[in-house]
Coordinates of C-alpha atoms in Angstrom, one line a residue:
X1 CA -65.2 -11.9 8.9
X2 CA -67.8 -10.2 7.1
X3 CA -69.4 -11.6 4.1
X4 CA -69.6 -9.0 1.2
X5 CA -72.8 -8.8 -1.1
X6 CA -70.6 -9.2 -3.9
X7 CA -68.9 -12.6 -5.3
X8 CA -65.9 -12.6 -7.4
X9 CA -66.3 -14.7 -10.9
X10 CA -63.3 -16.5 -12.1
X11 CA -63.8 -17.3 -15.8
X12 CA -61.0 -19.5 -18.0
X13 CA -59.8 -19.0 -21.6
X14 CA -60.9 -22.6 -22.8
X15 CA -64.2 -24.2 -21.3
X16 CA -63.2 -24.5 -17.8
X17 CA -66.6 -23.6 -16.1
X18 CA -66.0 -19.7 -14.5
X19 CA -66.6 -20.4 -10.8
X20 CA -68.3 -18.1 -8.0
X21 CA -65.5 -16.8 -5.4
X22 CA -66.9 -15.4 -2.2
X23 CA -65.6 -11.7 -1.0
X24 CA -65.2 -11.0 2.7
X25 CA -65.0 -7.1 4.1
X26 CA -62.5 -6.2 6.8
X27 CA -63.5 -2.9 9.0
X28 CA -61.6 -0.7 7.0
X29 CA -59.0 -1.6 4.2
X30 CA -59.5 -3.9 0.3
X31 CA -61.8 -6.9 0.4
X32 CA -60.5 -10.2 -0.3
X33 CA -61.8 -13.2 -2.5
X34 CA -61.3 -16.2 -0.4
X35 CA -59.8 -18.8 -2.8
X36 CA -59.9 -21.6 0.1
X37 CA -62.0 -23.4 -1.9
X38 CA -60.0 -22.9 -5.3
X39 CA -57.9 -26.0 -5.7
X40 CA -60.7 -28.3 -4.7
X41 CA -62.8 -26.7 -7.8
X42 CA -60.2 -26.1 -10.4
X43 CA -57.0 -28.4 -9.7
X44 CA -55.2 -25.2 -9.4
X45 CA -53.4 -22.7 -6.7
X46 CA -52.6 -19.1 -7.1
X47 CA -49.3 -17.9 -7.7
X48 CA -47.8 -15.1 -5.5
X49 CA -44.3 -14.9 -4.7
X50 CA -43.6 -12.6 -1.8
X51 CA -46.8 -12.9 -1.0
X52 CA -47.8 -9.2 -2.3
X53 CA -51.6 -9.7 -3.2
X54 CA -52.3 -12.2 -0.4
X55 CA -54.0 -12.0 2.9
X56 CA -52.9 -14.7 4.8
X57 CA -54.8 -14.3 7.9
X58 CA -57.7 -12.5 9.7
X59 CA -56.4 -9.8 12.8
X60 CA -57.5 -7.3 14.5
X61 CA -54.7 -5.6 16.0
X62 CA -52.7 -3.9 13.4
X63 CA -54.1 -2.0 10.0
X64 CA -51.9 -0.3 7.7
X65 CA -53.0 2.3 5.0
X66 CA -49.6 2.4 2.7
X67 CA -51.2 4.8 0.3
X68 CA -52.2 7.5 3.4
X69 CA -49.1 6.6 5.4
X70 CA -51.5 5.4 8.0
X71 CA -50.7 2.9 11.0
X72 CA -52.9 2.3 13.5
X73 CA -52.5 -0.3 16.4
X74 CA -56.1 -1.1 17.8
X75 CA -57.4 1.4 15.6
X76 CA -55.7 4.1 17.4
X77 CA -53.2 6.6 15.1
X78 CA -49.7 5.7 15.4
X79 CA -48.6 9.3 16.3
X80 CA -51.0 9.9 19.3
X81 CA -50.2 6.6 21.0
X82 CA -46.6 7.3 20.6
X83 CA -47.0 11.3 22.2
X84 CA -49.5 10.1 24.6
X85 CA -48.6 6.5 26.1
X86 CA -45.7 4.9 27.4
X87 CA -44.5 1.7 26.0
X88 CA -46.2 -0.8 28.3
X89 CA -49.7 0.8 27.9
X90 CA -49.3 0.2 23.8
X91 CA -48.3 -3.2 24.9
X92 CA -51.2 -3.9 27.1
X93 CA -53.6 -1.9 24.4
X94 CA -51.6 -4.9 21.8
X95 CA -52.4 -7.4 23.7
X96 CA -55.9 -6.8 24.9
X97 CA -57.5 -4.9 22.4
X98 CA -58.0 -1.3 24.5
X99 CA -55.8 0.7 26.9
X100 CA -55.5 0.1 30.4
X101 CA -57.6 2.2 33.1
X102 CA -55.2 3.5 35.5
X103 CA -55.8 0.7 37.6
X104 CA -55.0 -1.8 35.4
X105 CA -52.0 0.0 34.0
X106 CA -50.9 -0.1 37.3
X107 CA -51.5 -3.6 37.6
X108 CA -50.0 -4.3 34.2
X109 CA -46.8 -2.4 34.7
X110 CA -46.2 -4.3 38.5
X111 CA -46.6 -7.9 36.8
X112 CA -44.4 -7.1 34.0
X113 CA -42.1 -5.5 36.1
X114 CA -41.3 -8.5 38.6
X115 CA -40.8 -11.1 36.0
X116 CA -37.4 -9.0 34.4
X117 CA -35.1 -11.1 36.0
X118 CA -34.3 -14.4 34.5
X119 CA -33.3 -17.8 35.8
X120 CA -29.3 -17.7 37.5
X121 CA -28.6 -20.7 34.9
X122 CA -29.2 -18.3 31.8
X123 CA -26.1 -16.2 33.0
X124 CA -24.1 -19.7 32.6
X125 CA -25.8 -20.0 29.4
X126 CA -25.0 -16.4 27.8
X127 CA -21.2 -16.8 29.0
X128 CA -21.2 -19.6 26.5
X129 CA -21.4 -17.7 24.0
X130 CA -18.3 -16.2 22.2
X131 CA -17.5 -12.6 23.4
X132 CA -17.1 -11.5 19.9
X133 CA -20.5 -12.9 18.9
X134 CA -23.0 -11.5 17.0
X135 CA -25.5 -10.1 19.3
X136 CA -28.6 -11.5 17.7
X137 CA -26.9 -15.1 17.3
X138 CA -26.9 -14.7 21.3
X139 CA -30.6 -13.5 21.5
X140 CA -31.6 -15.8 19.1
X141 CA -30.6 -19.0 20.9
X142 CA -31.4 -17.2 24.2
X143 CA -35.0 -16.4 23.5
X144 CA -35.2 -20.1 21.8
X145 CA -33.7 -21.8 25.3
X146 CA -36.4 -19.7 27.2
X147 CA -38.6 -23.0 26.8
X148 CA -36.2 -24.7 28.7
X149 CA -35.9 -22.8 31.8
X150 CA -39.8 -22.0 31.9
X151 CA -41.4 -24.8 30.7
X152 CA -44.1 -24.4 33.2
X153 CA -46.0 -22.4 30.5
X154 CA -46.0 -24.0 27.3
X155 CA -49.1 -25.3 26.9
X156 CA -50.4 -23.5 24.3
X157 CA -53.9 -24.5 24.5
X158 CA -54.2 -23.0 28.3
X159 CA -54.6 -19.6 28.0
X160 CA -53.2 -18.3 31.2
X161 CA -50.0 -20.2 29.8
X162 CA -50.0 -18.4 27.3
X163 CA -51.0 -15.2 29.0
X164 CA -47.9 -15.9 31.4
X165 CA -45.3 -16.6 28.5
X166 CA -46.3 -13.1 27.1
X167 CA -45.2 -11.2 30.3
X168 CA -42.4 -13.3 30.4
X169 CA -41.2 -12.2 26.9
X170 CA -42.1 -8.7 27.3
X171 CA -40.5 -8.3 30.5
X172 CA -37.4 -10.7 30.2
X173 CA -36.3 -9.7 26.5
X174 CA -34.7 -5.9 27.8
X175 CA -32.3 -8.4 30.4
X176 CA -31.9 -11.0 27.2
X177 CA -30.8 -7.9 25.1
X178 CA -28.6 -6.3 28.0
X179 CA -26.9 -9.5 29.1
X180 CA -25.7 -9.6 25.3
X181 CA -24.0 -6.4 25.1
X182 CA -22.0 -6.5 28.4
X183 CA -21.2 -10.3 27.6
X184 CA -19.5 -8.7 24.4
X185 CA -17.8 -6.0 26.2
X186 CA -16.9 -7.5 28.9
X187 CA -18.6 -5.8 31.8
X188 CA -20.8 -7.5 34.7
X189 CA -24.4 -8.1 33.8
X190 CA -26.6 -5.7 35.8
X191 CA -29.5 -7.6 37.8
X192 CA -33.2 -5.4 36.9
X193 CA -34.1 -2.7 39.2
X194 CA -38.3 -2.9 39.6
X195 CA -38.3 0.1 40.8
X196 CA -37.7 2.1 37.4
X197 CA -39.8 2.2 34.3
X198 CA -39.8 -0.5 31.6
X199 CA -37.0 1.9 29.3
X200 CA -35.3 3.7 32.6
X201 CA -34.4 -0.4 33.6
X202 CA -33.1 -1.5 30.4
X203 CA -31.1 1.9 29.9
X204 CA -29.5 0.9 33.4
X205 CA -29.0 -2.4 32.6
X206 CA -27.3 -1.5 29.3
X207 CA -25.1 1.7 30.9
X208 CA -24.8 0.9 34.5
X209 CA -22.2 -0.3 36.3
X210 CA -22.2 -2.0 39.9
X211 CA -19.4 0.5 40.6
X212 CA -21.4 3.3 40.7
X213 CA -25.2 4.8 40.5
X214 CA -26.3 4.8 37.4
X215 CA -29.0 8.2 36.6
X216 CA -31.6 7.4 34.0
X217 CA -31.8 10.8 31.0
X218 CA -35.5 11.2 31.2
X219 CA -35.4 13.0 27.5
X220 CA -33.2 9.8 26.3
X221 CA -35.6 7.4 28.3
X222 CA -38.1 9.1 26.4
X223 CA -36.7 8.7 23.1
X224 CA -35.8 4.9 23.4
X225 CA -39.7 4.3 24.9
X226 CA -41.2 6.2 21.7
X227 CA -38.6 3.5 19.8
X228 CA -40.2 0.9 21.3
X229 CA -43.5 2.3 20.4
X230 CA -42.7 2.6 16.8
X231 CA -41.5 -0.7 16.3
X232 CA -44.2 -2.6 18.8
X233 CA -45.9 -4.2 15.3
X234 CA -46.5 -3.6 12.0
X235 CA -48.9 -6.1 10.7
X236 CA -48.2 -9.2 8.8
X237 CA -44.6 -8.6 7.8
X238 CA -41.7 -11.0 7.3
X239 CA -40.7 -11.8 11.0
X240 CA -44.7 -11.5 12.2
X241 CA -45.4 -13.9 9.6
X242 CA -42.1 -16.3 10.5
X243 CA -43.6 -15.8 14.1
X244 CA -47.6 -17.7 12.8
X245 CA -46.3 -19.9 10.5
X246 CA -43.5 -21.6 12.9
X247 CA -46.2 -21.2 16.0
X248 CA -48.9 -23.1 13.9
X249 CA -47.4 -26.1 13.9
X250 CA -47.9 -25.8 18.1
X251 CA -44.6 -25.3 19.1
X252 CA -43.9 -23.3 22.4
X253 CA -44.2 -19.3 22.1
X254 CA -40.5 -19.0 23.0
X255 CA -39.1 -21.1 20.4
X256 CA -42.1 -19.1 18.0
X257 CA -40.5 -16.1 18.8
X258 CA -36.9 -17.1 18.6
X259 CA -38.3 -17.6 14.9
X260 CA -39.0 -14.1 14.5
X261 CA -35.5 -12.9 15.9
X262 CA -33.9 -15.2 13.7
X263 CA -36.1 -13.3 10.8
X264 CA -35.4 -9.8 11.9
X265 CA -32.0 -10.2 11.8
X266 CA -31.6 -10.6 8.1
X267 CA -30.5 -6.6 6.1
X268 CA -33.5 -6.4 4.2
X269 CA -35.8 -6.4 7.9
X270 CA -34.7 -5.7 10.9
X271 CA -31.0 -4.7 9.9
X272 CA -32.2 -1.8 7.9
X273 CA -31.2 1.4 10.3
X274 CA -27.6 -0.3 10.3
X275 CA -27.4 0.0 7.1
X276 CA -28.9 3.7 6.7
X277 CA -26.2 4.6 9.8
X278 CA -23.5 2.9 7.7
X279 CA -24.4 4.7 4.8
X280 CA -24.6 8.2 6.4
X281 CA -21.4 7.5 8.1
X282 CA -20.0 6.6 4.9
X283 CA -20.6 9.6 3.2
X284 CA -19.4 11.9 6.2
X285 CA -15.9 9.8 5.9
X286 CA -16.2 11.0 1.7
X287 CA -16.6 14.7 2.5
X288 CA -19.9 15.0 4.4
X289 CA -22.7 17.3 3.6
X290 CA -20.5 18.8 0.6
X291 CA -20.8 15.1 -0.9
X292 CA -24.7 15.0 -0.4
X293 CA -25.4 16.4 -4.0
X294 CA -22.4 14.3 -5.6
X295 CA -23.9 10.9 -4.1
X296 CA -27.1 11.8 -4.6
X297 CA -26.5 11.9 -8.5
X298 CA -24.8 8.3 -8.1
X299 CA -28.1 7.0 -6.3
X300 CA -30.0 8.1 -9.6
X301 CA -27.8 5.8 -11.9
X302 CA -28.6 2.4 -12.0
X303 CA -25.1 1.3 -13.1
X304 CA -23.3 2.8 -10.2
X305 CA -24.2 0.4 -7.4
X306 CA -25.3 3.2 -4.9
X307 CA -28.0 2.4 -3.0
X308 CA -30.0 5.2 0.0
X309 CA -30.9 3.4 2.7
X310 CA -33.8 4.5 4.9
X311 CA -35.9 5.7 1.8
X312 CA -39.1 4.1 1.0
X313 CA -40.8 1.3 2.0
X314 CA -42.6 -1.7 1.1
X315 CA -46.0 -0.7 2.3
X316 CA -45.9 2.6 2.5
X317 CA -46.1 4.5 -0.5
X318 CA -46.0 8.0 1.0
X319 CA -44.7 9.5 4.6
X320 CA -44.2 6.9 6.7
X321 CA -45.9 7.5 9.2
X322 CA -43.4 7.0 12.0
X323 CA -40.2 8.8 10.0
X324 CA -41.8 12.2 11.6
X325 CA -41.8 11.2 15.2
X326 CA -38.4 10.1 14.7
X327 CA -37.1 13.0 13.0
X328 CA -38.8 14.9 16.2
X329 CA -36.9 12.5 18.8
X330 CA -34.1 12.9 17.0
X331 CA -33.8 16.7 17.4
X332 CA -34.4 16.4 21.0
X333 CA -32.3 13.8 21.7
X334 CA -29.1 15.7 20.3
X335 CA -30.4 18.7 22.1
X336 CA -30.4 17.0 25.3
X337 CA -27.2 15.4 24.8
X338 CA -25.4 18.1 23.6
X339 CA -25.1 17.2 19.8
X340 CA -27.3 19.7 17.5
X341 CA -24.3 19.9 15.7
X342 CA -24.0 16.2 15.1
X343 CA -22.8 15.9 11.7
X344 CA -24.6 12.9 10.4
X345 CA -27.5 14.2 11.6
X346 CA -27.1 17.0 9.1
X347 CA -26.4 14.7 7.0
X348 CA -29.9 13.4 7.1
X349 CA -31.8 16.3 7.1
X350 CA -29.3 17.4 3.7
X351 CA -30.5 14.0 2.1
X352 CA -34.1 14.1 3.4
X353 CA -34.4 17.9 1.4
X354 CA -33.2 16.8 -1.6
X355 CA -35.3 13.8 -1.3
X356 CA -38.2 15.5 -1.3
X357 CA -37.4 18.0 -3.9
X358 CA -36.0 16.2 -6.2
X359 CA -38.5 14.7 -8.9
X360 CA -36.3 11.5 -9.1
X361 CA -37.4 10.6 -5.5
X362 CA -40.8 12.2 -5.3
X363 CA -42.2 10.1 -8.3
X364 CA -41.0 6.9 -6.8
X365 CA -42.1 8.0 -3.7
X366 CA -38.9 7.9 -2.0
X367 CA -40.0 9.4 1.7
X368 CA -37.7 8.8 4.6
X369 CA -38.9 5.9 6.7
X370 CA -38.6 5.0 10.5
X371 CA -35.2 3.8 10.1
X372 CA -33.7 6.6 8.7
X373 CA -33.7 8.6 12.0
X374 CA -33.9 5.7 14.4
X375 CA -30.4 4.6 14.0
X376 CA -29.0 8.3 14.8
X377 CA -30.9 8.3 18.5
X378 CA -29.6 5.1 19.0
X379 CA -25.9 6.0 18.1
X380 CA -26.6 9.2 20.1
X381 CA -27.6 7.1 23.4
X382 CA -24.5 5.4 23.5
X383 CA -26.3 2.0 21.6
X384 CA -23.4 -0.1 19.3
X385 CA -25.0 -0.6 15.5
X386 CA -24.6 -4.4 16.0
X387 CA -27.4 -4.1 18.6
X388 CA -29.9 -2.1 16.4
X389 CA -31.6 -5.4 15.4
X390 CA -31.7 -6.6 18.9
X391 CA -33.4 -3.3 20.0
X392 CA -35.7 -3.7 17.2
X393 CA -36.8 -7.6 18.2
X394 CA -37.3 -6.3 22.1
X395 CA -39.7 -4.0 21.0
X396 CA -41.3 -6.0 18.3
X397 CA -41.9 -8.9 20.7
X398 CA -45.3 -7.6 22.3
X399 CA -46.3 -7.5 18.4
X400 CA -45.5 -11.2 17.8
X401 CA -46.8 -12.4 20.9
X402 CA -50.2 -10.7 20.4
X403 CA -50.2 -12.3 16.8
X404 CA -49.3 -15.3 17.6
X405 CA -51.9 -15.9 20.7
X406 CA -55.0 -14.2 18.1
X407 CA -53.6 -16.8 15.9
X408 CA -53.8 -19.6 18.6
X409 CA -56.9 -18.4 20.0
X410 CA -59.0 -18.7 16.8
X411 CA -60.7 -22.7 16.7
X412 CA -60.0 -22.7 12.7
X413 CA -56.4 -21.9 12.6
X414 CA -54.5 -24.8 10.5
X415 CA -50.9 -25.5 10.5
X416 CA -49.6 -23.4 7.8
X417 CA -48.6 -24.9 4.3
X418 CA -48.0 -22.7 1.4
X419 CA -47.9 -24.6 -2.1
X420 CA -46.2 -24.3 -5.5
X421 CA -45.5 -23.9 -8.6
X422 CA -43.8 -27.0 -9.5
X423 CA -41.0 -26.5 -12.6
X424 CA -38.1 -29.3 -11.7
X425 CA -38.1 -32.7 -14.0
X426 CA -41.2 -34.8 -14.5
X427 CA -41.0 -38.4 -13.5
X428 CA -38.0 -40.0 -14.9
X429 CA -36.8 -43.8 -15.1
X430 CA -33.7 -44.9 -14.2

């Protein structure tokens, strides 16, 4: 960090003495007031639920620019890494800090490519499960009883441990995800073919059959890779965060990670292109694009209860960034398949006009984000909505892993322990 010429003065209402704050500046993005020392001068902590105003670590790998609808990983623009890279040389730019020569993308994709196939005993593990389980309930406890079968690599203070348990998540969490869905339909799990890419292999493993050759789309591959791409990190969010705060404490990276699963899985994260699908396909059951207009209306009053999924964002308070490379895979996915005339996608682009037109949604800055389009591809491809989330975390997991070993890597990190504001019962006798 960079120490800022200017200091931040905290003054108090009664005669508290103000105190000096230092301010640190970032390479691009606010300055923050480090309050580390704040308790130890005042007796007192800051208050910020949700965390909306705090910065609770120091990365390098992920910047966001909410108010530009910027998202760069490593610096580089979202957009041109997702037109001009595959999936694994985002992942190797996450991880390392810049993209791979040819040679060592080369390299990179061989090594993650041999370690997609997991231990035999895992099969007997997933066929514990339920076949009407919840596909992240199975991923969750899968990725968690990864420590158990490679245990080999959890010492986190060894960095070629911890460079080994990263290609073993990256590679191993496509299989993890497969094995889930034919467990819950019922069809043999497909062993990984090295031969195909990263995407082409999963989309095997998820569609293929041992009855028969299965041929990889090259526009669908495409599609689901530029997924991936999208979704690889997105700074310090709920999950990420899940992900530092449970690996501080030094537990392995798989059980860290089974953390952020867990995370994803709730609506409000990684569940929230179910729920935009859900929605669509609940207005297409009302009437369809006729309806758009009519619900529209009911998502303006606040006592009916409607909600439109896959507008806005947290973060982002213009374009997402992503939304228009998804909206772009989107048309040439149906196009590919067959499905221009898909009527929910017309659904979408019906609600994405008026969205944008209307003044209702333009002064809340109501913009279609990523999830608004991703969950149409993935319908498209032949992907169930109950494995949206699991999608989501496979792709995600090059993010966590990166966070979590800058987090590991830096001498000062401290287990993490957010405090209070305490407003039970004082101390009471009996």
């Amino acid at each position: 960090m960079e120490l800022s010429d200017k200091k931040a003065t905290l003054s108090f209402s009664d005669d508290t003495p103000a105190i000096e704050l230092p301010v640190y500046k970032g390479t691009i993005g606010p300055d923050v007031i480090d309050i580390r020392k704040l308790y130890g001068q005042t007796g007192m902590f800051t208050y910020d639920p949700g965390f909306m105003a705090t910065a609770s670590t120091e990365s390098a790998i992920t910047y966001i620019d909410g108010d530009k609808g910027q998202l760069l990983y490593r610096g580089y623009p979202i957009d041109n890494l997702a037109k001009n890279c595959d999936f694994l040389e985002v992942s190797y730019l996450i991880l390392n800090g810049e993209l791979p020569t040819p040679e060592q993308k080369k390299e990179f994709d061989s090594v993650v490519m041999q370690h997609t196939m997991v231990k035999e005993q895992m099969h007997g593990f997933m066929r514990g499960f339920r076949a009407d389980a919840h596909p992240m309930a199975i991923l969750t406890g899968m990725v968690g009883g990864m420590s158990a079968f490679y245990h080999d690599s959890t010492d986190i203070t060894n960095p070629e441990h911890r460079r080994i348990s990263a290609i073993r998540l990256i590679a191993k969490m496509p299989t993890l995800v497969a094995m889930a869905y034919k467990h819950g339909i019922g069809q043999p799990f497909m062993y990984p073919k090295n031969d195909l890419s990263y995407t082409g292999n999963f989309l095997r493993m998820m569609f293929g059959t041992p009855c028969e050759d299965y041929k990889v789309n090259e526009v669908v591959e495409r599609a689901l890779d530029r997924i991936f791409i999208l979704h690889a990190d997105h700074e310090q969010n709920a999950s990420t965060s899940t992900v530092r705060l449970c690996g501080s404490s030094g537990t392995n990276p798989y059980a860290a990670i089974s953390a952020g699963v867990a995370c994803l899985w709730g609506p409000a994260h990684g569940g929230a292109n179910e729920a935009c699908l859900n929605m669509l396909e609940s207005i297409q059951a009302q009437g369809g694009v006729a309806k758009v207009g009519e619900f529209m209306e009911k998502v303006k009053d606040k006592n009916s209860g409607v909600r439109l999924m896959g507008f806005g964002h947290r973060v982002y308070k213009n374009y997402d960034p992503r939304a228009k490379l998804m909206q772009e895979t989107c048309k040439e996915v149906l196009e590919a398949l067959g499905l221009e005339n898909d009527p929910l996608f017309k659904l979408a682009m019906e609600l994405e006009r008026i969205a944008l037109e209307d003044p209702y949604f333009v002064e809340r800055k109501l913009y279609p984000n990523v999830d608004f389009y991703s969950g149409i591809v993935q319908r498209a491809i032949g992907i169930p909505t109950e494995l949206f989330t699991c999608i989501f975390a496979l792709a995600r997991t090059v993010g966590w892993i990166a966070q979590w070993d800058e987090m590991i890597s830096d001498p000062d990190y401290k287990i993490g322990r957010p405090r209070q504001l305490y407003t039970g019962a004082a101390v009471r006798n009996m």
